């Protein structure tokens, strides 16, 4: 079983779309693939389920549905920073609950992608953040870079933060979130030369993206 922690340079940079695309990439290779969203903030009642959109997309992109309780152990109502949402809802985010769900899922899949929330250092409580969670999971990291002005700085700082936690950055994905970004190719080239991990692929901007169709443009780490 292979598992990766998927993080991003910021929030709203297409991390879930890229994770779904990587799931389809794995499935194209005949692998049983699942996506996990340990913490999600922003949910509503849909068909009798309290559901986060990102978690729903990961569930749909996976090889099968092991249940929301495992895929998304913490689903918070408000679409705000998770530590604030948790405090307002009287929820304490505990690593053990996430780790137990992770251990169950890893016995069911060939590839398990664990998607963080927001960027790499998002608080989950008073003394715990997503970087701590990645460290506790002990997984190699894939970084989704939202290609827009400022992305080089954000990507390089995130790569340094990953290394500072003793984790291995095994690849990064360039996601073109801004179709009007000036000098896209030059920015991509600058990142490719500076990032301490290989480029796993480029996801062009698409208003109504289909992760299954985009899967051909990405690869899993070697």
Short mmCIF file of C-alpha atoms in Angstrom, two decimals:
data_model
loop_
_atom_site.label_atom_id
_atom_site.label_comp_id
_atom_site.label_asym_id
_atom_site.label_seq_id
_atom_site.Cartn_x
_atom_site.Cartn_y
_atom_site.Cartn_z
CA UNK A 1 0.00 0.00 0.00
CA UNK A 2 1.25 3.45 -0.94
CA UNK A 3 0.01 6.63 0.71
CA UNK A 4 0.76 10.33 0.24
CA UNK A 5 -0.15 13.52 2.07
CA UNK A 6 -1.46 16.16 -0.34
CA UNK A 7 -0.89 19.77 0.67
CA UNK A 8 -1.12 23.09 -1.14
CA UNK A 9 0.50 26.48 -1.35
CA UNK A 10 -2.72 28.10 -0.11
CA UNK A 11 -6.44 27.56 0.11
CA UNK A 12 -8.59 27.59 -3.04
CA UNK A 13 -5.78 26.47 -5.34
CA UNK A 14 -7.43 23.28 -6.63
CA UNK A 15 -5.98 20.82 -4.15
CA UNK A 16 -9.09 18.63 -4.18
CA UNK A 17 -9.31 18.63 -7.97
CA UNK A 18 -5.67 17.54 -8.25
CA UNK A 19 -6.19 14.86 -5.59
CA UNK A 20 -9.18 13.53 -7.51
CA UNK A 21 -7.12 13.57 -10.70
CA UNK A 22 -4.34 11.57 -9.01
CA UNK A 23 -6.94 9.08 -7.82
CA UNK A 24 -8.05 8.57 -11.41
CA UNK A 25 -4.39 8.30 -12.44
CA UNK A 26 -3.97 5.43 -9.97
CA UNK A 27 -7.19 3.78 -11.10
CA UNK A 28 -6.03 3.90 -14.72
CA UNK A 29 -3.14 1.70 -13.56
CA UNK A 30 -5.54 -0.84 -12.13
CA UNK A 31 -4.95 0.21 -8.52
CA UNK A 32 -7.61 0.45 -5.81
CA UNK A 33 -7.39 4.12 -4.84
CA UNK A 34 -9.04 6.11 -2.06
CA UNK A 35 -8.93 9.78 -1.08
CA UNK A 36 -9.20 10.81 2.57
CA UNK A 37 -10.12 14.28 3.86
CA UNK A 38 -9.39 14.11 7.60
CA UNK A 39 -10.75 17.60 8.36
CA UNK A 40 -13.20 19.59 6.27
CA UNK A 41 -14.77 22.96 7.08
CA UNK A 42 -17.96 23.94 5.31
CA UNK A 43 -20.81 21.45 5.00
CA UNK A 44 -24.54 21.14 4.45
CA UNK A 45 -27.22 18.49 4.65
CA UNK A 46 -27.52 16.68 1.30
CA UNK A 47 -29.79 13.66 0.87
CA UNK A 48 -29.75 13.03 4.59
CA UNK A 49 -25.97 13.33 4.95
CA UNK A 50 -23.99 16.16 6.54
CA UNK A 51 -21.57 16.55 3.67
CA UNK A 52 -18.56 18.63 2.67
CA UNK A 53 -18.15 19.24 -1.06
CA UNK A 54 -14.46 18.32 -1.13
CA UNK A 55 -15.09 15.09 0.77
CA UNK A 56 -17.93 14.24 -1.62
CA UNK A 57 -15.67 14.74 -4.63
CA UNK A 58 -12.97 12.52 -3.14
CA UNK A 59 -15.53 9.84 -2.37
CA UNK A 60 -16.79 9.95 -5.97
CA UNK A 61 -13.27 9.75 -7.41
CA UNK A 62 -12.24 6.73 -5.35
CA UNK A 63 -12.44 3.11 -6.44
CA UNK A 64 -15.20 2.42 -3.90
CA UNK A 65 -16.96 4.07 -0.95
CA UNK A 66 -15.73 2.93 2.49
CA UNK A 67 -18.03 5.41 4.27
CA UNK A 68 -17.82 9.06 5.20
CA UNK A 69 -16.87 8.26 8.78
CA UNK A 70 -13.53 6.97 7.52
CA UNK A 71 -13.02 9.30 4.57
CA UNK A 72 -13.88 12.45 6.52
CA UNK A 73 -13.61 11.94 10.30
CA UNK A 74 -14.14 15.65 11.08
CA UNK A 75 -16.78 17.53 9.11
CA UNK A 76 -17.34 21.06 10.42
CA UNK A 77 -20.29 23.20 9.41
CA UNK A 78 -18.78 26.65 8.89
CA UNK A 79 -16.55 27.37 5.85
CA UNK A 80 -13.91 29.09 7.98
CA UNK A 81 -10.52 28.22 9.48
CA UNK A 82 -10.98 24.75 11.00
CA UNK A 83 -9.67 25.61 14.48
CA UNK A 84 -12.20 28.45 14.71
CA UNK A 85 -15.05 26.31 13.35
CA UNK A 86 -14.17 23.51 15.76
CA UNK A 87 -14.10 25.87 18.75
CA UNK A 88 -17.46 27.38 17.80
CA UNK A 89 -19.01 23.93 17.38
CA UNK A 90 -17.51 22.51 20.59
CA UNK A 91 -15.36 20.00 18.71
CA UNK A 92 -11.83 19.01 19.63
CA UNK A 93 -9.84 17.70 16.67
CA UNK A 94 -7.88 14.70 17.93
CA UNK A 95 -5.08 13.06 15.97
CA UNK A 96 -5.87 9.55 17.22
CA UNK A 97 -9.31 9.55 15.60
CA UNK A 98 -7.74 10.50 12.26
CA UNK A 99 -4.91 8.00 12.60
CA UNK A 100 -7.33 5.17 13.37
CA UNK A 101 -9.40 5.97 10.28
CA UNK A 102 -6.22 6.17 8.23
CA UNK A 103 -5.02 2.76 9.42
CA UNK A 104 -8.38 1.22 8.49
CA UNK A 105 -8.38 2.77 5.03
CA UNK A 106 -4.82 1.75 4.26
CA UNK A 107 -5.81 -1.92 4.60
CA UNK A 108 -8.47 -1.46 1.91
CA UNK A 109 -6.57 0.34 -0.86
CA UNK A 110 -3.45 0.11 -2.96
CA UNK A 111 -3.10 3.91 -3.02
CA UNK A 112 -4.40 6.26 -0.32
CA UNK A 113 -4.23 10.04 -0.80
CA UNK A 114 -4.71 12.08 2.36
CA UNK A 115 -5.70 15.65 1.55
CA UNK A 116 -4.94 18.35 4.09
CA UNK A 117 -7.00 21.46 4.64
CA UNK A 118 -5.79 24.79 3.22
CA UNK A 119 -2.02 25.14 3.22
CA UNK A 120 0.65 23.25 5.15
CA UNK A 121 0.48 25.18 8.43
CA UNK A 122 -3.27 25.54 9.06
CA UNK A 123 -4.14 25.45 12.81
CA UNK A 124 -6.36 22.59 13.92
CA UNK A 125 -6.28 23.51 17.62
CA UNK A 126 -4.30 25.53 20.13
CA UNK A 127 -1.11 23.49 19.69
CA UNK A 128 -1.72 21.33 16.62
CA UNK A 129 -1.75 22.07 12.89
CA UNK A 130 -1.80 20.30 9.54
CA UNK A 131 1.99 20.04 9.49
CA UNK A 132 1.79 18.15 12.79
CA UNK A 133 -0.83 15.85 11.26
CA UNK A 134 1.38 15.15 8.24
CA UNK A 135 4.27 14.37 10.59
CA UNK A 136 2.11 12.03 12.71
CA UNK A 137 0.95 10.21 9.59
CA UNK A 138 4.58 9.99 8.48
CA UNK A 139 3.70 10.21 4.81
CA UNK A 140 5.67 11.52 1.85
CA UNK A 141 4.21 14.80 0.63
CA UNK A 142 2.87 15.95 -2.73
CA UNK A 143 2.54 19.73 -3.09
CA UNK A 144 -0.14 21.34 -5.25
CA UNK A 145 1.09 24.72 -6.47
CA UNK A 146 -1.62 27.16 -7.45
CA UNK A 147 -0.04 28.84 -10.46
CA UNK A 148 -0.67 32.56 -9.96
CA UNK A 149 1.35 35.63 -9.06
CA UNK A 150 3.38 34.87 -5.92
CA UNK A 151 3.37 31.11 -6.37
CA UNK A 152 7.16 30.75 -6.54
CA UNK A 153 7.63 32.19 -3.07
CA UNK A 154 4.71 30.22 -1.63
CA UNK A 155 5.94 26.96 -3.15
CA UNK A 156 9.54 27.31 -2.01
CA UNK A 157 8.53 28.30 1.52
CA UNK A 158 6.17 25.33 1.73
CA UNK A 159 8.92 23.00 0.50
CA UNK A 160 11.17 24.31 3.28
CA UNK A 161 8.40 23.82 5.87
CA UNK A 162 7.90 20.22 4.73
CA UNK A 163 11.62 19.51 5.09
CA UNK A 164 11.69 21.20 8.52
CA UNK A 165 9.16 18.62 9.76
CA UNK A 166 11.42 15.81 8.63
CA UNK A 167 9.10 14.85 5.79
CA UNK A 168 9.98 14.03 2.19
CA UNK A 169 8.55 16.12 -0.63
CA UNK A 170 8.25 13.54 -3.41
CA UNK A 171 6.64 15.67 -6.08
CA UNK A 172 4.62 18.74 -6.98
CA UNK A 173 1.80 19.55 -9.37
CA UNK A 174 1.40 22.87 -11.19
CA UNK A 175 -2.29 23.76 -11.23
CA UNK A 176 -3.15 26.72 -13.49
CA UNK A 177 -5.77 28.38 -11.27
CA UNK A 178 -5.36 31.78 -12.95
CA UNK A 179 -5.95 31.54 -16.71
CA UNK A 180 -4.71 35.12 -17.12
CA UNK A 181 -1.40 34.56 -15.31
CA UNK A 182 1.35 36.44 -17.09
CA UNK A 183 4.53 34.55 -18.07
CA UNK A 184 3.14 31.17 -17.04
CA UNK A 185 5.88 29.21 -18.81
CA UNK A 186 8.65 31.29 -17.26
CA UNK A 187 7.19 30.82 -13.78
CA UNK A 188 6.86 27.09 -14.36
CA UNK A 189 10.46 26.89 -15.52
CA UNK A 190 11.66 28.86 -12.49
CA UNK A 191 9.85 26.51 -10.14
CA UNK A 192 11.04 23.40 -11.94
CA UNK A 193 14.66 24.51 -11.49
CA UNK A 194 14.24 25.43 -7.82
CA UNK A 195 11.88 22.86 -6.32
CA UNK A 196 13.62 19.98 -4.49
CA UNK A 197 11.26 17.40 -6.01
CA UNK A 198 10.11 16.43 -9.50
CA UNK A 199 7.18 17.96 -11.34
CA UNK A 200 4.41 15.35 -11.57
CA UNK A 201 2.47 17.25 -14.20
CA UNK A 202 0.68 20.43 -15.20
CA UNK A 203 -3.09 20.83 -14.90
CA UNK A 204 -4.29 23.48 -17.38
CA UNK A 205 -7.08 25.84 -16.34
CA UNK A 206 -10.53 24.41 -16.93
CA UNK A 207 -13.71 26.12 -15.80
CA UNK A 208 -15.62 22.86 -15.49
CA UNK A 209 -12.81 20.45 -14.86
CA UNK A 210 -13.15 16.69 -15.23
CA UNK A 211 -10.55 14.97 -13.03
CA UNK A 212 -10.90 11.71 -14.92
CA UNK A 213 -10.08 13.45 -18.20
CA UNK A 214 -7.15 15.31 -16.62
CA UNK A 215 -5.62 12.13 -15.24
CA UNK A 216 -3.62 11.48 -18.39
CA UNK A 217 -1.54 14.59 -17.68
CA UNK A 218 -0.38 13.53 -14.21
CA UNK A 219 1.73 10.76 -12.77
CA UNK A 220 2.23 9.37 -9.30
CA UNK A 221 5.70 9.67 -7.75
CA UNK A 222 8.15 7.00 -8.84
#
